[in-house]
XYZ file of C-alpha atoms in Angstrom:
262
model
C 1.240 -81.906 -70.110
C -1.864 -81.147 -68.541
C -0.980 -82.897 -65.509
C 2.129 -80.509 -64.942
C 0.171 -77.680 -65.700
C -2.262 -78.701 -62.817
C 0.893 -79.259 -60.312
C 2.205 -75.839 -61.363
C -1.407 -74.358 -60.589
C -1.356 -75.954 -57.206
C 2.184 -75.176 -56.181
C 1.562 -71.357 -57.084
C -2.011 -71.432 -54.979
C 0.107 -73.159 -52.076
C 2.696 -70.520 -52.323
C -0.035 -67.490 -52.522
C -1.822 -69.218 -49.246
C 1.423 -69.519 -47.539
C 1.941 -65.647 -48.300
C -1.528 -64.782 -47.070
C -0.711 -66.814 -43.901
C 2.394 -65.141 -43.458
C 0.861 -61.617 -43.964
C -1.889 -62.132 -41.695
C 0.666 -63.513 -38.990
C 3.113 -60.569 -39.464
C 0.049 -57.885 -39.097
C -0.786 -59.290 -35.597
C 2.377 -58.324 -33.838
C 1.722 -54.714 -34.898
C -1.748 -54.703 -33.514
C -0.426 -56.272 -30.189
C 1.672 -53.647 -28.943
C -1.020 -51.143 -28.590
C -3.396 -53.257 -26.620
C -0.462 -54.487 -24.351
C 0.854 -50.936 -23.615
C -2.711 -50.173 -22.332
C -3.081 -53.235 -20.166
C 0.622 -53.624 -19.532
C 1.318 -53.893 -15.477
C 3.376 -51.023 -15.858
C 0.631 -48.852 -16.049
C -0.681 -50.284 -12.722
C -1.441 -47.867 -9.723
C 1.553 -49.088 -7.768
C 4.210 -48.521 -10.495
C 2.590 -45.447 -11.661
C 3.472 -43.765 -8.192
C 7.067 -45.388 -8.062
C 9.967 -42.771 -8.562
C 11.620 -43.391 -11.901
C 8.748 -44.875 -13.986
C 9.094 -43.790 -17.213
C 7.589 -46.415 -19.674
C 3.716 -46.133 -19.918
C 3.545 -43.676 -17.134
C 2.982 -40.803 -19.704
C -0.744 -42.119 -19.828
C -1.695 -42.886 -16.445
C 1.385 -41.266 -14.580
C -0.514 -37.998 -14.887
C -3.085 -38.487 -12.110
C -0.200 -39.241 -9.774
C 2.316 -36.577 -10.803
C -0.268 -33.955 -10.095
C 0.080 -33.935 -6.431
C 3.951 -33.203 -6.917
C 3.341 -29.525 -8.143
C 0.607 -28.877 -5.719
C 2.928 -29.500 -2.874
C 5.493 -27.654 -4.494
C 2.935 -24.328 -4.823
C 1.584 -24.360 -1.264
C 4.624 -23.251 0.284
C 5.336 -20.640 -2.151
C 1.941 -19.574 -2.078
C 2.127 -18.866 2.006
C 5.129 -17.115 1.589
C 3.612 -13.696 0.479
C 1.238 -13.123 3.340
C 4.460 -13.913 5.700
C 6.722 -11.246 4.290
C 3.942 -8.722 3.769
C 2.932 -8.680 7.399
C 6.568 -8.670 8.430
C 7.176 -5.337 6.250
C 4.313 -3.993 8.352
C 5.605 -4.884 11.670
C 8.539 -2.481 12.757
C 11.747 -4.299 12.711
C 12.990 -5.022 16.396
C 16.261 -4.378 17.698
C 18.457 -4.773 20.888
C 20.453 -1.561 20.515
C 19.046 1.797 21.889
C 17.774 4.265 18.980
C 19.961 7.270 18.018
C 19.298 10.268 20.087
C 17.317 12.168 17.442
C 14.997 9.181 17.153
C 14.611 8.696 20.874
C 14.028 12.397 21.267
C 11.579 12.415 18.598
C 9.685 9.592 19.766
C 9.696 11.297 23.616
C 8.278 14.373 22.169
C 5.257 12.628 20.094
C 4.514 10.900 23.192
C 4.051 13.903 25.295
C 2.239 15.809 22.856
C -0.108 12.569 22.258
C -0.669 12.616 26.114
C -1.233 16.313 26.189
C -3.857 15.870 23.384
C -5.705 13.003 25.087
C -5.690 14.543 28.406
C -7.065 17.610 27.105
C -9.695 15.930 25.351
C -11.148 14.321 28.461
C -11.278 17.535 30.134
C -12.942 18.897 27.041
C -15.757 16.216 27.259
C -16.545 16.669 30.748
C -16.103 20.647 30.922
C -16.842 22.015 27.474
C -20.039 24.187 26.870
C -19.942 24.075 23.010
C -21.017 21.025 21.152
C -18.386 21.616 18.457
C -15.687 21.549 21.067
C -16.958 18.528 22.406
C -16.886 17.063 19.165
C -13.337 18.122 18.105
C -12.358 16.656 21.335
C -13.646 13.385 20.739
C -12.107 13.471 17.553
C -8.607 14.317 19.105
C -9.233 11.374 22.049
C -9.802 8.585 19.288
C -7.230 9.700 17.017
C -4.624 10.200 19.184
C -5.167 6.972 21.266
C -4.626 5.054 18.248
C -1.424 6.979 17.485
C -0.295 6.425 20.880
C -0.405 2.721 20.683
C 1.130 2.656 17.455
C 3.916 4.512 19.023
C 4.106 2.404 21.989
C 4.557 -0.580 19.629
C 7.113 1.137 17.214
C 9.189 2.255 20.769
C 9.157 -1.511 22.140
C 10.337 -2.906 19.078
C 13.383 -0.186 19.122
C 14.149 -0.784 22.799
C 13.069 2.426 23.947
C 10.629 3.320 27.055
C 8.328 6.334 26.423
C 7.137 8.789 28.778
C 3.603 7.869 30.297
C 2.183 11.264 30.355
C 2.569 14.949 29.178
C 5.632 17.025 29.864
C 5.954 19.173 33.033
C 4.863 22.196 31.031
C 1.746 20.470 29.627
C 0.917 19.284 32.738
C 0.840 22.791 33.985
C -1.300 23.930 31.056
C -3.674 20.944 31.492
C -3.804 21.922 35.563
C -4.937 25.661 34.484
C -7.265 24.412 31.821
C -9.049 22.205 34.447
C -10.081 25.223 36.649
C -12.144 26.523 33.687
C -15.893 25.493 32.843
C -18.542 26.570 30.382
C -17.733 29.057 27.578
C -14.249 30.382 29.299
C -13.102 26.622 29.219
C -14.101 26.612 25.372
C -11.606 29.608 24.906
C -8.998 28.235 26.855
C -9.018 24.734 25.154
C -8.581 26.137 21.895
C -5.933 28.180 23.012
C -4.118 25.531 24.340
C -4.944 22.401 22.120
C -6.177 24.258 18.707
C -4.180 25.656 15.720
C -1.081 26.481 17.654
C -0.539 23.490 19.360
C -1.261 21.482 16.167
C 1.134 23.552 13.992
C 3.670 22.620 16.717
C 3.045 18.856 16.506
C 3.117 19.012 12.458
C 6.842 20.890 12.813
C 7.881 18.153 15.105
C 6.584 15.111 13.084
C 7.824 16.925 9.652
C 11.283 16.985 11.401
C 10.847 13.180 12.558
C 9.769 12.227 8.682
C 13.091 13.973 7.222
C 15.562 13.419 9.827
C 14.886 10.342 11.605
C 17.551 7.753 11.256
C 15.390 4.572 11.751
C 13.252 3.897 8.755
C 10.460 2.653 10.910
C 10.438 5.873 12.649
C 10.534 7.658 9.893
C 7.736 5.841 8.229
C 5.545 6.063 11.273
C 6.075 9.802 11.409
C 5.176 10.053 7.482
C 1.891 7.774 8.344
C 0.809 9.981 10.982
C 1.454 13.741 9.217
C -1.981 13.616 7.155
C -3.896 12.899 10.041
C -2.264 15.782 12.063
C -2.840 18.110 8.980
C -6.639 17.092 9.076
C -6.601 18.109 13.066
C -5.062 21.439 11.806
C -7.517 22.283 9.756
C -10.385 21.197 12.020
C -8.946 23.334 14.802
C -8.604 26.362 12.678
C -12.415 25.982 11.752
C -13.060 25.723 15.258
C -11.268 28.663 16.253
C -12.781 30.813 13.382
C -16.240 29.587 14.422
C -15.529 30.326 18.040
C -13.434 33.353 18.065
C -13.294 35.152 14.664
C -15.667 37.338 15.246
C -14.276 38.209 18.598
C -11.236 40.531 18.089
C -10.379 40.758 21.640
C -10.421 37.070 22.746
C -9.724 35.646 19.099
C -6.466 33.381 18.927
C -5.657 34.559 15.470
C -3.755 31.419 15.250
C -6.180 30.496 11.975
C -5.115 33.056 9.710
C -1.482 32.603 10.311
C -1.737 28.814 8.664
C -1.595 30.475 5.431
C 1.453 32.774 5.959
C 3.210 29.516 7.296
C 2.109 27.560 4.267
C 3.671 30.568 1.897
C 7.039 30.288 3.726
C 7.270 26.601 3.402
């Protein structure tokens, strides 16, 4: 009996030992997959960048996948500056502009040349420093506007006149015969408030009735500067001629009346 009990106990212990061994062996495969997933050849740099790699690339494939978004954003990032610059430049065309647009650009070019040539004379012949200062501002602003208009007209396949109109040339010729204080008065009469009101009226018409959007936009863009010129011309007229009723141009006080009518 005792012998039988010893045999039964030994058998139970042997069975337990086998169970422990099986348990130990059964846990090792569960530990092995993480170690093999980290050191697996699937995660090597050559396969990490290979197309279609899915397994294991979530860990190391992040580094190789990063360049793809960067290359995708570079062209997109470079697109806005191109579109912005394209919007600033006038749209080129092979066809001739509408008659109203070409007429406006011609008149604007004539007025600009008139201002520039008159300002050059004033810088040479004017007596008053205020007249010379005004003339310098007219020379700078109208030269810049003429360059913009030349670019616009070229894009619209239109050739601008290269000087003042015949009537304006006559006024400039008469102006060139004067000197000193007499020149100052003649310059204000010819290129002061009255001339600038006429130019503003021309540009307001272009800003509302031009057919080409680029022509209309340029007219609108130039108007604030022309209105500032008018204020300067009115001030110059008041300071030079306002106290002299006989020789005053009386252009400045009329500006308020014109504004009310509009």
